[in-house]
Amino acid sequence: MRWFWIDRFTEFRSGHSATALKSVSLSEDYLHDHFPAYPVMPASLILEGLAQTAGLLIGEHSGFTQRVILAKVSRVQFRFLALPGDTLTYRATIIDINRDGAMAKTTSHVGDRLQGEADIFFAHIKDDVAGEDLFEPQGFLDLLRMLRMFEVGRQSDGSPIEVPEKFRHLQGA
Amino acid sequence: MALSEENFGKIQEALTEALGVDDDEVTPEATLVGDLGAESIDFLDIVFRLEKAFDIQIPRGELFPEDILGNSDYVTDGKVNETGLEELRKRMPFANLDQFAANPLVSEFGNTLTVQAMCNFVEGKLSS
């Protein structure tokens, strides 16, 4: 199993907000343990999807030059269970971003119904803590493409988001 | 140094949201670590909220000088030495360090920072 907890972006406004979809399907293994005969998308994995939506939004803001890690979930609340057949719509909005990290507000909807919400705080880790990239660059660029970040992504002036400079030497860039 | 009620309210809100505590727990004498349960990552969160609430800039390490506590020039055998205490006093005029100085164990430092000290810190920032 790959640790991808969003399927694709449908909206991505650089430095501002992003929307991603996650389809919950009975073909996913984990649903058969959580719980046997009563499959429920674990709230912890919804939270992970919200964090991935927000984390990629925050990482893109620096052209993925900053190493962004989830530092803290200040507040989280879920209102009802997400079940197979549901499509979760995750929205992340950057509240604040600076040299040390970023704060994002996120929500999860099923249709128009608010399913969950979380305030997530991300830290930028320093060079002396981690000297290398957190992700293998080619695999990471491929992931951004799979998530359609460059298809839907827009800068604040409406122009498309381009492949960040640090990835331009890679295949398919 | 007293903060206006409005400003104390803003600090109270930052702390209740960052630490998940109730309003009435955020008293001036409450310590952030000992009484309100703040951990190191919470200080980043608190700083973010204070910067936004008061439109101020708080450079890293200014409110909670982690760099001093982790520096072997300032710490001997788990205790902050005289040079370290001098540096702390210089960097943290907003906090009362007398009690800490009597037995300056690094592990006890978290208990020196009270809500009142944080109010003093913000007041200092607003008037500078």
PDB file of C-alpha atoms in Angstrom, chain A:
ATOM      1  CA  MET A   1       0.000   0.000   0.000  1.00  0.00           C
ATOM      2  CA  ARG A   2       1.280   3.493  -0.873  1.00  0.00           C
ATOM      3  CA  TRP A   3       0.880   6.275   1.634  1.00  0.00           C
ATOM      4  CA  PHE A   4      -1.251   8.440  -0.675  1.00  0.00           C
ATOM      5  CA  TRP A   5      -4.375   9.580   1.119  1.00  0.00           C
ATOM      6  CA  ILE A   6      -5.687  11.901  -1.548  1.00  0.00           C
ATOM      7  CA  ASP A   7      -6.591  10.865  -5.099  1.00  0.00           C
ATOM      8  CA  ARG A   8      -6.213  14.140  -6.948  1.00  0.00           C
ATOM      9  CA  PHE A   9      -6.425  17.890  -6.670  1.00  0.00           C
ATOM     10  CA  THR A  10      -9.398  19.662  -8.226  1.00  0.00           C
ATOM     11  CA  GLU A  11      -8.295  23.155  -7.275  1.00  0.00           C
ATOM     12  CA  PHE A  12      -4.917  24.505  -6.225  1.00  0.00           C
ATOM     13  CA  ARG A  13      -4.288  28.209  -5.638  1.00  0.00           C
ATOM     14  CA  SER A  14      -0.629  28.691  -4.851  1.00  0.00           C
ATOM     15  CA  GLY A  15      -0.001  30.046  -1.353  1.00  0.00           C
ATOM     16  CA  HIS A  16      -3.719  30.243  -0.637  1.00  0.00           C
ATOM     17  CA  SER A  17      -5.922  27.132  -0.794  1.00  0.00           C
ATOM     18  CA  ALA A  18      -6.365  23.700  -2.322  1.00  0.00           C
ATOM     19  CA  THR A  19      -9.149  21.173  -2.807  1.00  0.00           C
ATOM     20  CA  ALA A  20      -8.534  17.439  -3.174  1.00  0.00           C
ATOM     21  CA  LEU A  21     -10.743  14.382  -3.529  1.00  0.00           C
ATOM     22  CA  LYS A  22     -10.550  11.029  -1.786  1.00  0.00           C
ATOM     23  CA  SER A  23     -12.830   8.229  -2.908  1.00  0.00           C
ATOM     24  CA  VAL A  24     -13.576   5.658  -0.256  1.00  0.00           C
ATOM     25  CA  SER A  25     -13.769   2.212  -1.851  1.00  0.00           C
ATOM     26  CA  LEU A  26     -14.490  -1.240  -0.525  1.00  0.00           C
ATOM     27  CA  SER A  27     -11.548  -2.495  -2.586  1.00  0.00           C
ATOM     28  CA  GLU A  28      -9.166  -0.836  -0.126  1.00  0.00           C
ATOM     29  CA  ASP A  29      -7.703  -3.438   2.221  1.00  0.00           C
ATOM     30  CA  TYR A  30      -7.739  -1.478   5.437  1.00  0.00           C
ATOM     31  CA  LEU A  31     -11.536  -1.108   5.388  1.00  0.00           C
ATOM     32  CA  HIS A  32     -11.890  -4.840   5.957  1.00  0.00           C
ATOM     33  CA  ASP A  33     -10.157  -4.611   9.314  1.00  0.00           C
ATOM     34  CA  HIS A  34     -11.772  -1.330  10.257  1.00  0.00           C
ATOM     35  CA  PHE A  35     -14.152  -2.920  11.011  1.00  0.00           C
ATOM     36  CA  PRO A  36     -14.953  -6.489   9.958  1.00  0.00           C
ATOM     37  CA  ALA A  37     -18.421  -6.419   8.352  1.00  0.00           C
ATOM     38  CA  TYR A  38     -18.701  -2.712   9.130  1.00  0.00           C
ATOM     39  CA  PRO A  39     -16.253  -0.774   6.929  1.00  0.00           C
ATOM     40  CA  VAL A  40     -15.566   2.794   8.061  1.00  0.00           C
ATOM     41  CA  MET A  41     -12.854   5.124   6.752  1.00  0.00           C
ATOM     42  CA  PRO A  42     -10.614   5.681   9.802  1.00  0.00           C
ATOM     43  CA  ALA A  43     -10.701   9.294  11.002  1.00  0.00           C
ATOM     44  CA  SER A  44      -6.918   9.180  11.427  1.00  0.00           C
ATOM     45  CA  LEU A  45      -6.556   8.557   7.675  1.00  0.00           C
ATOM     46  CA  ILE A  46      -8.973  11.358   6.853  1.00  0.00           C
ATOM     47  CA  LEU A  47      -6.767  13.564   8.984  1.00  0.00           C
ATOM     48  CA  GLU A  48      -3.734  12.302   7.043  1.00  0.00           C
ATOM     49  CA  GLY A  49      -5.480  13.230   3.778  1.00  0.00           C
ATOM     50  CA  LEU A  50      -6.258  16.709   5.100  1.00  0.00           C
ATOM     51  CA  ALA A  51      -2.614  17.033   6.158  1.00  0.00           C
ATOM     52  CA  GLN A  52      -1.382  15.879   2.736  1.00  0.00           C
ATOM     53  CA  THR A  53      -3.645  18.422   1.016  1.00  0.00           C
ATOM     54  CA  ALA A  54      -2.404  21.235   3.250  1.00  0.00           C
ATOM     55  CA  GLY A  55       1.217  20.030   3.357  1.00  0.00           C
ATOM     56  CA  LEU A  56       1.568  19.968  -0.442  1.00  0.00           C
ATOM     57  CA  LEU A  57      -0.048  23.408  -0.638  1.00  0.00           C
ATOM     58  CA  ILE A  58       2.471  24.760   1.865  1.00  0.00           C
ATOM     59  CA  GLY A  59       5.422  22.960   0.240  1.00  0.00           C
ATOM     60  CA  GLU A  60       4.531  24.307  -3.203  1.00  0.00           C
ATOM     61  CA  HIS A  61       4.589  27.855  -1.844  1.00  0.00           C
ATOM     62  CA  SER A  62       8.385  27.591  -1.478  1.00  0.00           C
ATOM     63  CA  GLY A  63       8.849  25.585  -4.682  1.00  0.00           C
ATOM     64  CA  PHE A  64       9.370  22.557  -2.406  1.00  0.00           C
ATOM     65  CA  THR A  65      12.658  23.987  -1.158  1.00  0.00           C
ATOM     66  CA  GLN A  66      11.445  23.934   2.463  1.00  0.00           C
ATOM     67  CA  ARG A  67      11.048  20.622   4.271  1.00  0.00           C
ATOM     68  CA  VAL A  68       7.505  20.708   5.584  1.00  0.00           C
ATOM     69  CA  ILE A  69       6.435  18.325   8.331  1.00  0.00           C
ATOM     70  CA  LEU A  70       3.210  17.974  10.268  1.00  0.00           C
ATOM     71  CA  ALA A  71       4.016  19.331  13.706  1.00  0.00           C
ATOM     72  CA  LYS A  72       0.718  19.482  15.494  1.00  0.00           C
ATOM     73  CA  VAL A  73      -3.010  19.126  15.096  1.00  0.00           C
ATOM     74  CA  SER A  74      -4.350  21.916  17.275  1.00  0.00           C
ATOM     75  CA  ARG A  75      -8.005  20.977  16.856  1.00  0.00           C
ATOM     76  CA  VAL A  76      -9.860  18.220  15.076  1.00  0.00           C
ATOM     77  CA  GLN A  77     -13.498  17.210  14.973  1.00  0.00           C
ATOM     78  CA  PHE A  78     -15.423  14.647  12.957  1.00  0.00           C
ATOM     79  CA  ARG A  79     -19.183  14.762  12.613  1.00  0.00           C
ATOM     80  CA  PHE A  80     -20.169  11.524  10.949  1.00  0.00           C
ATOM     81  CA  LEU A  81     -18.622   8.353   9.532  1.00  0.00           C
ATOM     82  CA  ALA A  82     -17.262   8.178   5.989  1.00  0.00           C
ATOM     83  CA  LEU A  83     -18.317   4.936   4.304  1.00  0.00           C
ATOM     84  CA  PRO A  84     -17.449   3.040   1.105  1.00  0.00           C
ATOM     85  CA  GLY A  85     -18.960   4.873  -1.865  1.00  0.00           C
ATOM     86  CA  ASP A  86     -18.432   8.286  -0.294  1.00  0.00           C
ATOM     87  CA  THR A  87     -16.233  10.851  -1.971  1.00  0.00           C
ATOM     88  CA  LEU A  88     -14.530  13.071   0.535  1.00  0.00           C
ATOM     89  CA  THR A  89     -13.704  16.605  -0.551  1.00  0.00           C
ATOM     90  CA  TYR A  90     -10.773  17.997   1.404  1.00  0.00           C
ATOM     91  CA  ARG A  91     -10.210  21.739   1.496  1.00  0.00           C
ATOM     92  CA  ALA A  92      -7.132  23.397   2.962  1.00  0.00           C
ATOM     93  CA  THR A  93      -6.606  27.119   3.431  1.00  0.00           C
ATOM     94  CA  ILE A  94      -3.349  28.647   4.578  1.00  0.00           C
ATOM     95  CA  ILE A  95      -3.978  30.930   7.547  1.00  0.00           C
ATOM     96  CA  ASP A  96      -0.394  31.988   8.061  1.00  0.00           C
ATOM     97  CA  ILE A  97       2.980  31.047   6.711  1.00  0.00           C
ATOM     98  CA  ASN A  98       6.432  32.229   7.760  1.00  0.00           C
ATOM     99  CA  ARG A  99      10.047  31.121   8.124  1.00  0.00           C
ATOM    100  CA  ASP A 100       9.324  28.608  10.890  1.00  0.00           C
ATOM    101  CA  GLY A 101       6.191  26.948   9.557  1.00  0.00           C
ATOM    102  CA  ALA A 102       2.588  27.381   8.573  1.00  0.00           C
ATOM    103  CA  MET A 103      -0.902  27.072   9.961  1.00  0.00           C
ATOM    104  CA  ALA A 104      -3.739  25.665   7.875  1.00  0.00           C
ATOM    105  CA  LYS A 105      -7.466  25.267   8.367  1.00  0.00           C
ATOM    106  CA  THR A 106      -8.884  22.183   6.697  1.00  0.00           C
ATOM    107  CA  THR A 107     -12.306  20.654   6.159  1.00  0.00           C
ATOM    108  CA  SER A 108     -13.679  17.373   4.850  1.00  0.00           C
ATOM    109  CA  HIS A 109     -17.079  17.287   3.124  1.00  0.00           C
ATOM    110  CA  VAL A 110     -19.271  14.520   1.753  1.00  0.00           C
ATOM    111  CA  GLY A 111     -21.358  16.362  -0.833  1.00  0.00           C
ATOM    112  CA  ASP A 112     -22.428  19.545   0.933  1.00  0.00           C
ATOM    113  CA  ARG A 113     -22.219  18.065   4.414  1.00  0.00           C
ATOM    114  CA  LEU A 114     -19.328  19.050   6.643  1.00  0.00           C
ATOM    115  CA  GLN A 115     -17.842  15.726   7.714  1.00  0.00           C
ATOM    116  CA  GLY A 116     -14.774  16.901   9.624  1.00  0.00           C
ATOM    117  CA  GLU A 117     -12.460  19.823  10.276  1.00  0.00           C
ATOM    118  CA  ALA A 118      -8.939  20.238  11.570  1.00  0.00           C
ATOM    119  CA  ASP A 119      -6.490  23.043  12.322  1.00  0.00           C
ATOM    120  CA  ILE A 120      -3.065  21.758  11.411  1.00  0.00           C
ATOM    121  CA  PHE A 121       0.284  23.303  12.181  1.00  0.00           C
ATOM    122  CA  PHE A 122       3.307  22.492  10.015  1.00  0.00           C
ATOM    123  CA  ALA A 123       6.963  23.175  10.817  1.00  0.00           C
ATOM    124  CA  HIS A 124       9.749  23.892   8.374  1.00  0.00           C
ATOM    125  CA  ILE A 125      12.636  21.754   9.529  1.00  0.00           C
ATOM    126  CA  LYS A 126      16.077  23.272   9.465  1.00  0.00           C
ATOM    127  CA  ASP A 127      19.043  22.172   7.388  1.00  0.00           C
ATOM    128  CA  ASP A 128      20.902  21.006  10.483  1.00  0.00           C
ATOM    129  CA  VAL A 129      18.072  18.612  11.367  1.00  0.00           C
ATOM    130  CA  ALA A 130      17.669  17.029   7.950  1.00  0.00           C
ATOM    131  CA  GLY A 131      20.284  17.697   5.304  1.00  0.00           C
ATOM    132  CA  GLU A 132      18.585  15.757   2.562  1.00  0.00           C
ATOM    133  CA  ASP A 133      15.272  15.902   0.738  1.00  0.00           C
ATOM    134  CA  LEU A 134      12.434  14.168   2.557  1.00  0.00           C
ATOM    135  CA  PHE A 135      11.338  12.511  -0.696  1.00  0.00           C
ATOM    136  CA  GLU A 136      13.133  10.982  -3.653  1.00  0.00           C
ATOM    137  CA  PRO A 137      12.796  13.786  -6.272  1.00  0.00           C
ATOM    138  CA  GLN A 138      11.676  11.759  -9.320  1.00  0.00           C
ATOM    139  CA  GLY A 139       9.047   9.843  -7.359  1.00  0.00           C
ATOM    140  CA  PHE A 140       7.857  13.058  -5.774  1.00  0.00           C
ATOM    141  CA  LEU A 141       7.507  14.857  -9.117  1.00  0.00           C
ATOM    142  CA  ASP A 142       5.604  11.858 -10.498  1.00  0.00           C
ATOM    143  CA  LEU A 143       3.297  12.039  -7.486  1.00  0.00           C
ATOM    144  CA  LEU A 144       2.579  15.739  -8.064  1.00  0.00           C
ATOM    145  CA  ARG A 145       1.690  14.910 -11.671  1.00  0.00           C
ATOM    146  CA  MET A 146      -0.543  12.002 -10.641  1.00  0.00           C
ATOM    147  CA  LEU A 147      -2.346  14.333  -8.276  1.00  0.00           C
ATOM    148  CA  ARG A 148      -2.759  16.751 -11.224  1.00  0.00           C
ATOM    149  CA  MET A 149      -1.198  19.630  -9.371  1.00  0.00           C
ATOM    150  CA  PHE A 150       0.151  21.171 -12.578  1.00  0.00           C
ATOM    151  CA  GLU A 151      -3.127  20.687 -14.435  1.00  0.00           C
ATOM    152  CA  VAL A 152      -5.306  22.546 -11.959  1.00  0.00           C
ATOM    153  CA  GLY A 153      -2.727  24.663 -10.128  1.00  0.00           C
ATOM    154  CA  ARG A 154      -2.843  28.433 -10.514  1.00  0.00           C
ATOM    155  CA  GLN A 155      -0.694  31.264  -9.242  1.00  0.00           C
ATOM    156  CA  SER A 156      -2.375  34.238  -7.571  1.00  0.00           C
ATOM    157  CA  ASP A 157      -2.362  36.083 -10.940  1.00  0.00           C
ATOM    158  CA  GLY A 158      -4.212  33.183 -12.610  1.00  0.00           C
ATOM    159  CA  SER A 159      -1.220  31.835 -14.539  1.00  0.00           C
ATOM    160  CA  PRO A 160      -0.554  28.086 -14.329  1.00  0.00           C
ATOM    161  CA  ILE A 161       1.757  26.599 -11.718  1.00  0.00           C
ATOM    162  CA  GLU A 162       4.893  25.322 -13.387  1.00  0.00           C
ATOM    163  CA  VAL A 163       7.183  22.473 -12.392  1.00  0.00           C
ATOM    164  CA  PRO A 164       9.355  23.916  -9.591  1.00  0.00           C
ATOM    165  CA  GLU A 165      12.910  24.777 -10.534  1.00  0.00           C
ATOM    166  CA  LYS A 166      14.424  22.070  -8.349  1.00  0.00           C
ATOM    167  CA  PHE A 167      12.644  19.374 -10.391  1.00  0.00           C
ATOM    168  CA  ARG A 168      13.205  20.772 -13.886  1.00  0.00           C
ATOM    169  CA  HIS A 169      16.166  18.512 -14.667  1.00  0.00           C
ATOM    170  CA  LEU A 170      14.029  15.402 -14.048  1.00  0.00           C
ATOM    171  CA  GLN A 171      12.337  13.110 -16.501  1.00  0.00           C
ATOM    172  CA  GLY A 172       8.921  14.356 -17.616  1.00  0.00           C
ATOM    173  CA  ALA A 173       9.503  17.811 -16.130  1.00  0.00           C
TER     174      ALA A 173
END
